[in-house]
Coordinates of C-alpha atoms in Angstrom, one line a residue:
M12 CA 22.7 249.0 -126.9
R13 CA 26.0 250.9 -126.9
V14 CA 25.9 254.4 -125.4
L15 CA 27.1 257.3 -127.4
S16 CA 30.7 256.5 -128.1
I17 CA 31.6 260.2 -127.7
V18 CA 29.4 262.2 -125.3
C19 CA 31.2 265.5 -125.3
I20 CA 35.0 265.3 -125.1
F21 CA 36.8 268.5 -124.2
L22 CA 40.5 268.7 -124.8
S23 CA 42.5 271.6 -123.4
F24 CA 45.7 272.4 -125.0
L25 CA 47.7 275.6 -124.4
G26 CA 44.7 277.3 -122.8
S27 CA 42.4 276.6 -125.7
T28 CA 39.3 274.3 -125.8
T29 CA 38.4 272.0 -128.7
I30 CA 35.0 270.5 -128.8
L31 CA 34.7 267.2 -130.6
A32 CA 31.4 266.5 -132.2
V33 CA 28.9 264.1 -130.6
E34 CA 28.5 260.8 -132.5
L35 CA 24.8 260.2 -133.0
K36 CA 22.9 257.2 -134.1
W37 CA 21.0 257.7 -137.3
W38 CA 17.6 257.6 -135.6
Q39 CA 18.4 260.1 -132.8
T40 CA 17.7 263.1 -135.0
A41 CA 15.7 261.4 -137.7
S42 CA 12.6 262.7 -139.4
F43 CA 10.2 259.8 -139.6
Y44 CA 7.2 259.7 -141.9
Q45 CA 4.2 257.4 -141.4
I46 CA 2.6 256.0 -144.5
Y47 CA -0.9 254.5 -144.3
P48 CA -0.4 252.3 -147.4
R49 CA -4.1 252.0 -148.4
S50 CA -4.1 255.8 -148.8
F51 CA -0.7 256.9 -150.0
K52 CA -0.5 256.1 -153.7
D53 CA -2.5 253.6 -155.9
S54 CA -0.4 252.2 -158.8
D55 CA -2.9 249.8 -160.3
G56 CA -6.2 251.7 -160.4
D57 CA -8.1 249.6 -157.8
G58 CA -8.6 252.6 -155.6
I59 CA -6.4 251.3 -152.8
G60 CA -2.7 252.3 -152.2
D61 CA 0.0 249.7 -152.6
L62 CA 3.7 249.0 -152.4
K63 CA 4.5 250.0 -156.0
G64 CA 2.8 253.3 -155.3
I65 CA 5.0 253.9 -152.4
T66 CA 8.1 253.0 -154.4
Q67 CA 7.0 255.5 -157.1
E68 CA 6.8 258.3 -154.6
L69 CA 10.1 257.7 -152.7
P70 CA 11.5 260.8 -154.5
Y71 CA 8.9 262.8 -152.7
L72 CA 10.0 261.5 -149.3
K73 CA 13.6 262.5 -150.3
E74 CA 12.3 265.9 -151.3
L75 CA 10.8 266.3 -147.8
G76 CA 14.1 265.3 -146.2
I77 CA 12.7 262.2 -144.6
T78 CA 15.1 259.7 -142.9
A79 CA 12.8 256.7 -142.6
T80 CA 9.2 255.8 -143.2
W81 CA 7.1 253.4 -141.3
L82 CA 4.3 251.6 -143.0
S83 CA 1.1 250.5 -141.4
P84 CA 0.6 246.7 -141.9
I85 CA 1.1 245.3 -145.4
F86 CA 0.9 241.6 -144.4
T87 CA -1.7 239.0 -145.5
S88 CA -5.0 239.8 -143.9
P89 CA -8.8 239.4 -144.4
M90 CA -8.9 243.2 -143.6
A91 CA -11.4 243.1 -140.9
D92 CA -9.3 245.8 -139.3
F93 CA -7.5 246.9 -142.4
G94 CA -4.4 244.9 -141.9
Y95 CA -4.1 244.9 -138.1
D96 CA -5.7 241.4 -138.3
V97 CA -2.7 239.5 -139.7
A98 CA -3.3 236.1 -141.1
N99 CA 0.2 235.4 -142.3
L100 CA 2.9 237.3 -140.5
T101 CA 5.6 236.6 -143.1
D102 CA 4.0 237.4 -146.4
I103 CA 2.6 240.5 -148.3
D104 CA -1.1 240.8 -148.8
P105 CA -1.9 240.7 -152.5
L106 CA -3.9 244.0 -152.1
F107 CA -0.6 245.7 -151.6
G108 CA 1.6 243.6 -153.9
T109 CA 4.0 240.8 -153.7
M110 CA 7.2 240.0 -151.8
E111 CA 9.1 241.1 -155.0
D112 CA 7.4 244.5 -154.7
F113 CA 8.5 244.7 -151.1
E114 CA 12.1 243.8 -152.0
D115 CA 12.0 246.4 -154.8
L116 CA 10.8 249.0 -152.3
I117 CA 13.6 248.2 -149.9
E118 CA 16.2 248.3 -152.7
N119 CA 14.9 251.7 -154.1
A120 CA 14.6 253.2 -150.6
K121 CA 18.1 252.2 -149.7
A122 CA 19.5 253.7 -153.0
I123 CA 18.3 257.1 -152.0
G124 CA 19.0 256.8 -148.3
I125 CA 15.6 256.2 -146.8
K126 CA 15.0 253.4 -144.3
I127 CA 11.8 251.3 -144.1
I128 CA 10.2 250.5 -140.7
L129 CA 7.4 247.9 -140.6
D130 CA 4.4 247.8 -138.4
F131 CA 4.4 244.8 -136.1
V132 CA 1.2 243.6 -134.4
P133 CA 2.1 241.4 -131.4
N134 CA -1.2 241.4 -129.4
H135 CA -3.2 239.3 -131.8
T136 CA -3.6 237.6 -135.2
S137 CA -6.5 237.2 -137.5
D138 CA -8.9 234.3 -136.7
E139 CA -8.0 233.2 -140.2
C140 CA -4.3 232.7 -139.2
E141 CA -3.2 229.1 -139.4
W142 CA -2.0 229.4 -135.8
F143 CA -5.6 230.1 -134.6
I144 CA -7.2 227.5 -136.7
K145 CA -4.8 224.9 -135.3
S146 CA -5.3 226.2 -131.8
A147 CA -9.1 226.0 -132.1
A148 CA -8.7 222.4 -133.3
R149 CA -6.5 221.7 -130.1
D150 CA -3.4 220.9 -132.2
P151 CA -0.8 220.0 -129.5
Q152 CA 1.7 222.6 -130.8
Y153 CA -0.8 225.5 -130.9
K154 CA -3.4 224.5 -128.4
D155 CA -2.3 227.2 -126.0
F156 CA -1.2 229.9 -128.5
Y157 CA -4.3 231.9 -127.7
V158 CA -6.2 232.8 -124.5
W159 CA -9.1 230.3 -124.1
H160 CA -11.6 229.7 -121.3
P161 CA -14.6 227.5 -120.9
G162 CA -16.6 230.4 -119.4
R163 CA -18.6 230.4 -116.1
M164 CA -22.0 229.0 -115.4
V165 CA -24.5 231.4 -113.9
N166 CA -27.9 230.0 -113.0
G167 CA -27.2 227.1 -115.4
V168 CA -26.3 229.4 -118.3
R169 CA -22.8 229.5 -119.7
Q170 CA -21.4 233.1 -119.8
P171 CA -18.1 234.8 -120.8
P172 CA -15.4 234.3 -118.2
T173 CA -15.3 238.0 -117.2
N174 CA -17.0 241.3 -117.7
W175 CA -14.1 242.7 -119.8
I176 CA -15.2 245.0 -122.7
S177 CA -13.5 245.1 -126.0
L178 CA -12.1 248.3 -127.6
F179 CA -14.5 247.6 -130.4
R180 CA -17.5 247.4 -128.0
G181 CA -19.1 244.4 -126.4
S182 CA -17.5 241.5 -124.6
M183 CA -13.8 240.7 -125.0
W184 CA -14.8 237.0 -125.2
T185 CA -16.3 235.2 -128.2
W186 CA -17.6 231.7 -128.1
H187 CA -16.0 229.2 -130.5
A188 CA -18.4 226.4 -131.3
G189 CA -15.6 224.1 -132.6
R190 CA -13.4 224.2 -129.6
Y191 CA -16.4 224.7 -127.2
E192 CA -14.6 227.6 -125.4
Y193 CA -14.4 231.3 -125.4
Y194 CA -11.4 233.1 -126.8
L195 CA -10.1 236.5 -125.7
H196 CA -9.9 239.5 -128.1
Q197 CA -9.1 242.9 -126.8
F198 CA -10.0 244.3 -130.2
H199 CA -12.3 242.9 -133.0
A200 CA -13.7 239.4 -132.6
K201 CA -11.7 238.5 -135.7
Q202 CA -8.5 239.4 -133.8
P203 CA -7.9 236.7 -131.2
D204 CA -5.3 237.6 -128.5
L205 CA -2.1 235.6 -128.5
N206 CA -1.1 234.0 -125.2
Y207 CA 2.3 235.4 -124.3
R208 CA 2.4 233.3 -121.1
N209 CA 3.2 230.5 -123.5
P210 CA 7.0 230.8 -124.3
K211 CA 6.4 229.3 -127.7
V212 CA 4.4 232.3 -128.7
M213 CA 7.2 234.7 -127.8
E214 CA 9.7 232.6 -129.8
A215 CA 7.4 232.5 -132.8
M216 CA 7.0 236.3 -132.7
K217 CA 10.8 236.8 -132.4
D218 CA 11.2 234.7 -135.5
V219 CA 8.8 237.1 -137.3
F220 CA 11.2 239.9 -136.3
R221 CA 14.2 238.0 -137.7
F222 CA 12.3 237.2 -140.9
W223 CA 11.7 240.9 -141.9
L224 CA 15.0 242.2 -140.6
R225 CA 16.8 239.7 -142.9
R226 CA 14.7 241.1 -145.8
G227 CA 15.9 244.6 -145.2
A228 CA 13.6 246.2 -142.7
S229 CA 15.3 248.7 -140.4
G230 CA 13.1 248.1 -137.5
F231 CA 9.5 247.9 -136.3
R232 CA 6.7 250.1 -134.9
V233 CA 5.2 247.8 -132.3
D234 CA 1.4 248.1 -132.1
A235 CA -0.7 248.3 -129.0
V236 CA 2.0 247.2 -126.6
P237 CA -0.1 247.8 -123.4
N238 CA -2.7 245.3 -124.5
V239 CA -0.4 242.3 -125.0
F240 CA -0.7 240.9 -121.5
E241 CA -3.7 240.6 -119.3
I242 CA -3.5 239.6 -115.6
A243 CA -2.4 236.0 -115.1
P244 CA -5.2 233.6 -114.2
D245 CA -5.5 232.3 -110.7
A246 CA -4.8 228.7 -109.6
Y247 CA -8.2 227.6 -111.1
G248 CA -7.5 229.3 -114.4
N249 CA -10.0 232.1 -113.8
Y250 CA -9.7 235.9 -114.2
P251 CA -11.1 238.8 -112.1
D252 CA -13.8 241.2 -113.3
E253 CA -12.7 244.8 -113.9
P254 CA -14.3 247.5 -111.7
R255 CA -17.0 249.8 -113.0
N256 CA -16.2 253.3 -114.3
P257 CA -19.2 255.3 -113.0
S258 CA -18.6 258.2 -115.5
V259 CA -19.7 256.0 -118.5
N260 CA -23.2 254.5 -118.7
D261 CA -23.1 252.5 -121.9
P262 CA -22.4 248.9 -120.9
E263 CA -21.1 248.1 -124.4
D264 CA -18.5 251.0 -124.3
Y265 CA -14.8 250.1 -123.7
M266 CA -14.6 252.8 -121.0
Y267 CA -17.5 251.3 -119.0
H268 CA -14.9 249.6 -116.9
E269 CA -11.5 250.6 -115.3
H270 CA -8.9 248.5 -117.2
I271 CA -6.7 247.5 -114.4
Y272 CA -6.3 243.8 -115.5
T273 CA -6.1 244.1 -119.3
V274 CA -3.6 246.9 -120.0
N275 CA -0.2 248.0 -118.8
Q276 CA 0.7 244.7 -117.0
P277 CA 4.3 244.6 -115.9
E278 CA 5.1 241.8 -118.3
T279 CA 4.7 244.1 -121.3
I280 CA 7.9 245.9 -120.3
D281 CA 9.9 242.7 -120.3
M282 CA 8.5 241.8 -123.7
V283 CA 9.8 245.1 -125.2
Y284 CA 13.2 244.3 -123.7
Q285 CA 13.2 240.9 -125.2
F286 CA 12.3 242.3 -128.6
R287 CA 15.2 244.7 -128.3
Q288 CA 17.6 241.8 -127.6
V289 CA 16.5 240.2 -130.9
L290 CA 17.3 243.5 -132.7
E291 CA 20.8 243.6 -131.2
E292 CA 21.4 240.0 -132.2
M293 CA 20.3 240.8 -135.7
D294 CA 22.6 243.9 -135.7
A295 CA 25.5 241.6 -135.0
E296 CA 24.4 239.2 -137.7
L297 CA 23.6 241.7 -140.4
G298 CA 25.8 244.6 -139.6
G299 CA 25.1 248.1 -140.9
D300 CA 23.1 250.8 -139.1
E301 CA 21.3 250.0 -135.8
R302 CA 17.8 248.6 -136.2
I303 CA 15.1 250.2 -134.0
I304 CA 11.9 249.7 -132.1
M305 CA 9.1 252.3 -131.9
T306 CA 6.5 251.3 -129.4
E307 CA 2.8 252.4 -129.4
A308 CA 1.4 253.0 -125.9
Y309 CA -1.1 255.5 -124.6
S310 CA 0.1 254.9 -121.0
P311 CA 1.0 256.9 -118.0
L312 CA 4.3 258.7 -118.2
D313 CA 6.0 256.6 -115.5
I314 CA 5.2 253.5 -117.5
L315 CA 6.3 254.9 -120.8
M316 CA 9.7 255.8 -119.4
Q317 CA 10.2 252.2 -118.5
Y318 CA 9.9 251.3 -122.2
Y319 CA 13.3 253.0 -122.8
G320 CA 15.0 250.4 -120.6
N321 CA 16.5 250.1 -117.1
A322 CA 19.8 249.6 -115.4
T323 CA 20.2 246.1 -116.9
H324 CA 18.2 246.1 -120.2
E325 CA 17.8 248.3 -123.2
G326 CA 14.3 248.9 -124.4
A327 CA 12.7 250.7 -127.3
Q328 CA 14.8 253.5 -128.8
I329 CA 11.6 255.4 -129.5
P330 CA 8.7 254.9 -127.1
F331 CA 6.1 257.1 -128.9
N332 CA 5.4 260.3 -127.1
F333 CA 1.7 260.8 -127.4
E334 CA 1.5 263.5 -124.7
L335 CA 0.9 266.2 -127.3
I336 CA -1.7 264.2 -129.2
S337 CA -3.5 263.2 -126.0
Y338 CA -3.6 266.5 -124.1
L339 CA -3.1 269.5 -126.4
K340 CA -6.5 271.1 -127.2
N341 CA -7.6 273.9 -129.4
E342 CA -7.8 276.2 -126.4
S343 CA -4.5 275.1 -124.8
N344 CA -2.2 278.1 -124.0
A345 CA 1.5 278.3 -124.3
Y346 CA 2.0 277.3 -120.7
H347 CA 0.3 274.0 -121.5
Y348 CA 2.6 273.4 -124.4
D349 CA 5.6 274.2 -122.2
Q350 CA 4.4 271.8 -119.5
L351 CA 3.8 268.8 -121.8
I352 CA 7.1 269.2 -123.7
N353 CA 9.3 269.7 -120.6
N354 CA 7.5 267.0 -118.6
W355 CA 8.7 264.5 -121.2
L356 CA 12.2 265.8 -121.3
N357 CA 12.4 266.0 -117.5
H358 CA 11.1 262.4 -117.0
M359 CA 13.2 260.9 -119.8
P360 CA 16.0 258.7 -118.5
K361 CA 19.5 260.2 -118.9
G362 CA 21.1 259.5 -122.3
K363 CA 17.8 258.6 -124.0
T364 CA 16.3 260.4 -127.0
A365 CA 13.1 262.4 -127.1
N366 CA 10.5 262.0 -129.9
W367 CA 7.5 264.2 -130.9
V368 CA 4.3 263.1 -132.5
M369 CA 1.2 265.1 -133.4
G370 CA -0.7 262.7 -135.6
N371 CA -1.3 259.2 -136.9
H372 CA -3.9 257.0 -138.5
D373 CA -5.8 256.5 -135.2
N374 CA -6.3 260.2 -134.3
S375 CA -8.0 263.3 -135.8
R376 CA -5.5 265.2 -137.9
F377 CA -3.9 268.0 -135.9
P378 CA -5.0 270.8 -138.2
S379 CA -8.6 269.7 -137.5
R380 CA -7.9 269.4 -133.7
L381 CA -5.9 272.5 -133.2
G382 CA -6.9 274.7 -136.2
R383 CA -5.7 275.1 -139.8
D384 CA -4.1 278.4 -138.8
R385 CA -1.7 276.5 -136.6
I386 CA -0.3 274.1 -139.2
D387 CA 3.1 275.9 -139.6
I388 CA 3.3 276.5 -135.8
I389 CA 3.0 272.8 -135.0
N390 CA 5.3 271.6 -137.8
M391 CA 7.9 274.2 -136.8
M392 CA 7.6 273.1 -133.1
L393 CA 8.0 269.4 -134.0
L394 CA 10.9 269.8 -136.3
T395 CA 13.0 272.1 -134.0
L396 CA 12.5 270.3 -130.6
P397 CA 15.5 268.0 -129.6
G398 CA 15.4 264.4 -130.7
C399 CA 13.4 262.8 -133.6
S400 CA 10.2 263.8 -135.2
I401 CA 7.3 261.8 -136.6
T402 CA 5.1 263.2 -139.3
Y403 CA 1.9 261.5 -140.4
M404 CA 1.5 261.7 -144.1
G405 CA -0.3 264.9 -145.2
E406 CA 0.7 267.0 -142.2
E407 CA 3.3 268.6 -144.3
I408 CA 0.7 270.0 -146.7
G409 CA -1.9 270.7 -144.1
M410 CA -4.4 267.9 -144.8
T411 CA -7.4 267.9 -142.6
D412 CA -10.0 265.3 -141.5
V413 CA -12.6 264.4 -144.1
W414 CA -16.2 264.0 -142.9
I415 CA -17.4 260.4 -143.7
S416 CA -21.1 259.6 -143.6
W417 CA -22.5 256.6 -141.8
N418 CA -23.2 254.9 -145.1
D419 CA -19.6 255.4 -146.3
T420 CA -17.9 254.5 -143.0
V421 CA -15.7 251.4 -143.1
D422 CA -13.7 251.5 -139.9
P423 CA -14.9 248.5 -137.8
Q424 CA -14.5 250.4 -134.6
A425 CA -17.2 252.8 -135.8
C426 CA -19.2 250.2 -137.8
Q427 CA -19.9 248.2 -134.7
S428 CA -21.6 251.2 -133.1
N429 CA -24.6 253.1 -134.6
P430 CA -25.4 256.2 -136.6
Q431 CA -25.6 258.3 -133.4
E432 CA -22.2 257.2 -132.0
Y433 CA -20.0 256.4 -135.0
E434 CA -18.5 259.9 -135.4
R435 CA -17.0 259.7 -131.9
L436 CA -15.4 256.3 -132.7
T437 CA -14.5 256.4 -136.3
R438 CA -10.9 256.5 -137.5
D439 CA -11.8 257.0 -141.2
P440 CA -11.4 260.9 -141.3
P441 CA -7.6 260.9 -141.0
R442 CA -7.1 257.9 -143.3
T443 CA -8.4 259.4 -146.6
P444 CA -6.3 259.3 -149.8
F445 CA -3.2 261.5 -150.0
Q446 CA -3.7 264.7 -152.0
W447 CA -1.1 264.8 -154.7
N448 CA -2.6 267.3 -157.2
D449 CA -5.8 269.0 -158.3
E450 CA -6.8 266.3 -160.8
K451 CA -9.4 263.6 -160.3
F452 CA -9.2 261.9 -157.0
A453 CA -6.3 264.2 -156.1
G454 CA -3.9 262.2 -158.2
F455 CA -4.1 259.3 -155.8
T456 CA -5.5 256.8 -158.3
E457 CA -6.2 256.6 -162.0
G458 CA -9.1 254.2 -161.2
S459 CA -12.8 254.9 -161.0
S460 CA -13.2 255.1 -157.2
T461 CA -11.3 255.3 -154.0
W462 CA -11.7 253.2 -150.9
L463 CA -12.5 256.3 -148.8
P464 CA -13.7 259.7 -150.2
V465 CA -11.0 262.2 -151.1
G466 CA -11.1 265.5 -149.1
E467 CA -13.2 268.2 -150.7
N468 CA -10.4 270.7 -150.3
Y469 CA -7.9 268.7 -152.5
K470 CA -7.8 271.4 -155.3
M471 CA -6.3 273.9 -152.8
V472 CA -4.4 271.5 -150.5
N473 CA -2.1 269.3 -152.6
V474 CA 1.6 268.8 -153.2
K475 CA 1.6 270.1 -156.8
R476 CA 0.0 273.4 -155.9
E477 CA 2.1 274.0 -152.7
R478 CA 5.4 273.3 -154.5
D479 CA 4.8 276.6 -156.4
I480 CA 3.9 278.8 -153.4
T481 CA 6.9 280.2 -151.6
R482 CA 5.4 280.2 -148.1
S483 CA 3.1 277.2 -148.5
H484 CA 2.9 274.7 -145.7
L485 CA 4.9 272.3 -147.8
N486 CA 7.7 274.7 -148.5
V487 CA 7.9 275.9 -144.9
Y488 CA 8.1 272.2 -143.9
K489 CA 11.0 271.6 -146.4
Q490 CA 12.8 274.6 -145.2
L491 CA 12.5 273.4 -141.6
Q492 CA 13.9 270.0 -142.6
R493 CA 16.9 271.6 -144.2
L494 CA 17.5 273.7 -141.1
R495 CA 17.2 270.6 -139.0
K496 CA 20.4 269.3 -140.5
E497 CA 22.4 272.1 -138.9
P498 CA 24.7 271.0 -136.1
V499 CA 22.8 273.2 -133.6
F500 CA 19.6 271.2 -134.2
Q501 CA 21.3 267.9 -134.4
Q502 CA 23.5 268.2 -131.3
G503 CA 22.6 271.5 -129.5
E504 CA 21.2 272.1 -126.1
S505 CA 17.5 273.2 -125.8
E506 CA 15.5 275.5 -123.7
I507 CA 11.7 275.5 -124.1
R508 CA 9.5 277.9 -122.2
A509 CA 6.3 279.9 -122.5
L510 CA 7.0 283.6 -122.7
N511 CA 3.4 284.3 -121.8
E512 CA 0.1 282.5 -122.3
N513 CA 0.2 283.1 -126.1
V514 CA 3.9 282.6 -127.0
L515 CA 6.1 279.4 -126.8
A516 CA 9.8 279.8 -127.5
I517 CA 12.5 277.2 -128.1
K518 CA 16.2 278.1 -128.0
R519 CA 18.7 275.8 -129.6
S520 CA 22.4 276.4 -128.9
L521 CA 25.8 274.8 -129.5
S522 CA 29.2 276.2 -128.7
G523 CA 30.9 277.6 -131.8
H524 CA 27.7 278.0 -133.7
P525 CA 24.9 280.7 -133.9
S526 CA 22.0 280.1 -131.5
Y527 CA 18.5 279.9 -132.9
V528 CA 15.2 280.9 -131.2
V529 CA 11.9 279.5 -132.5
V530 CA 9.1 281.8 -131.5
L531 CA 5.5 280.5 -131.9
N532 CA 2.4 282.7 -131.3
I533 CA -0.3 280.2 -130.8
N534 CA -3.1 282.7 -130.4
D535 CA -4.6 285.8 -132.1
N536 CA -2.8 288.6 -130.2
V537 CA -0.1 290.8 -131.6
E538 CA 2.9 290.2 -129.4
F539 CA 5.9 292.5 -128.6
L540 CA 8.6 290.4 -127.0
N541 CA 11.9 290.9 -125.2
L542 CA 13.7 287.6 -125.9
N543 CA 16.6 288.7 -123.6
A544 CA 14.3 288.4 -120.6
A545 CA 13.8 284.7 -121.4
F546 CA 17.2 283.5 -122.8
S547 CA 20.8 284.4 -122.1
G548 CA 23.5 284.7 -124.7
L549 CA 21.5 286.3 -127.5
T550 CA 23.1 289.0 -129.7
H551 CA 21.5 292.4 -129.9
Q552 CA 20.6 291.9 -133.5
M553 CA 19.0 288.7 -134.8
E554 CA 18.3 287.4 -138.3
Y555 CA 15.0 286.0 -139.5
V556 CA 15.8 282.5 -140.9
V557 CA 12.3 280.9 -141.4
V558 CA 9.1 282.8 -141.8
T559 CA 5.5 281.8 -142.7
D560 CA 2.7 283.3 -144.7
R561 CA 1.6 285.1 -141.4
S562 CA 4.9 287.1 -141.5
S563 CA 5.2 290.6 -142.9
I564 CA 9.0 290.2 -142.9
Y565 CA 11.3 288.2 -145.1
A566 CA 14.1 285.7 -144.3
G567 CA 17.4 287.5 -144.0
A568 CA 15.9 290.6 -142.4
L569 CA 17.2 291.7 -139.0
T570 CA 15.4 292.6 -135.8
Y571 CA 16.5 293.3 -132.2
S572 CA 16.4 290.6 -129.6
D573 CA 14.7 292.9 -127.1
S574 CA 11.9 294.0 -129.4
V575 CA 10.5 291.2 -131.6
L576 CA 7.1 291.9 -133.1
L577 CA 4.9 288.8 -133.6
M578 CA 1.7 288.8 -135.6
P579 CA -1.3 286.6 -134.7
K580 CA -0.6 282.9 -135.2
E581 CA 2.9 283.8 -136.6
A582 CA 5.8 281.4 -136.3
I583 CA 9.4 282.5 -136.9
I584 CA 12.9 281.3 -136.4
L585 CA 15.7 283.8 -135.6
K586 CA 19.4 283.3 -135.2
T587 CA 22.1 285.3 -133.5
V588 CA 24.4 287.4 -135.6
T589 CA 27.9 288.7 -134.9

């Protein structure tokens, strides 16, 4: 990857200083928007979202100020894990449409300046994939495409090779009667793990990258990167057991063991670097804007930072920052916010770009985790921090988790448990249909049913209603997106600090431009603040630029930097005035 061609060039002439603008890549300050295709918009009335539905609603993404959208898997799949079990890595599942529908989406998105990022699943395929079928039949080309083992004999009884537990509960090993061996699956039994210690597998997956890039994709979100490699077998082809986690008593639960041999193996880092090399090759072949990798990894910070690259290799432009998802709680104070944000910035390699994520299809929606009264606070924080932001569809209007009964649950991670445990495991609540309006099924479909229930609050929480309310979550979000285009937020320096246990503040500044201060009261106290005590270079008077429905003041009003009044759960943006 080329570094910034202009970092900050200062030219002095006759005692004056001219500052030339920083040249940024498109993704470095981008606003990304995740679409879960099953739930975004249904165009054909079958109750399941599809590609034509996404194409129809591209103008909405433009309205939001979105730079690029990444789509959860749309490839051919038996849907055992709703598309993350891919049977054909180079075709569109009929549930979502056709290749022509995909090409139409790409064409229409390009016409309005929105890029399409695809979800790439490297760890496994479906057991219905042709590769697996041939591997099970010991086809010479595919025999070692997956991780196979004959098992171990204990008291004359054949058992799985190790004690490893799947993320979907139970053993990671399933017996295949045809091949007469066990195959490894870190996830569902219908998702056999590919064997990346076979160079042919890596080349095949690189070809998948090339296939979709040539069809107009602007990059990939790479799924479950830490799981792609497990420890190499010993000289006899065997693997070690993982040690017991004494804090978990359920032997079927994934956390029953410490996963020291099945996640975060060092080879995963090199795999990301190799994928990045493919993108650079395709950039040279296809031209145009740089294509990107976004990596999904819930890993320790020191490992995540290696995903960015090292002294000799470039890695992912955007290793997803899940620190806020993983560690912010409803009871977190401003010092905790400060710590999590600055910890990422301070550990990030020099010259790399930060990213901020608060939600996705695998986690409870942040308004449900952190409170509906913090929706504008969180969106304001995400959209004003330095770097790029990732919004999960619905966060801009304040969608919340939808309770799903055991009988209506479809997520395999939950369905493989029981009525007592499923709510802890299910990922259905954040995946429910998008709420477009107050009509039947929230305008998601004109059909007679939806694949998951629509949220009961859809008549109050929907795009149509919020468009007409000045300080709705949607309109605050759009105002933030417009402000985000200002040079200060694109290129400016940042200072993030807790002013006390209730208030987090973000200062953005750039020479020659007004400075902005984002002030977030995350709790229920009335706060009276002296911003000069925290930040230098502020003017005595400051102007309100963005306010929320918690504010008693209006945009354009003035206040004094040493005496800012903040109401409970209020979020504001001020700028310096001269």
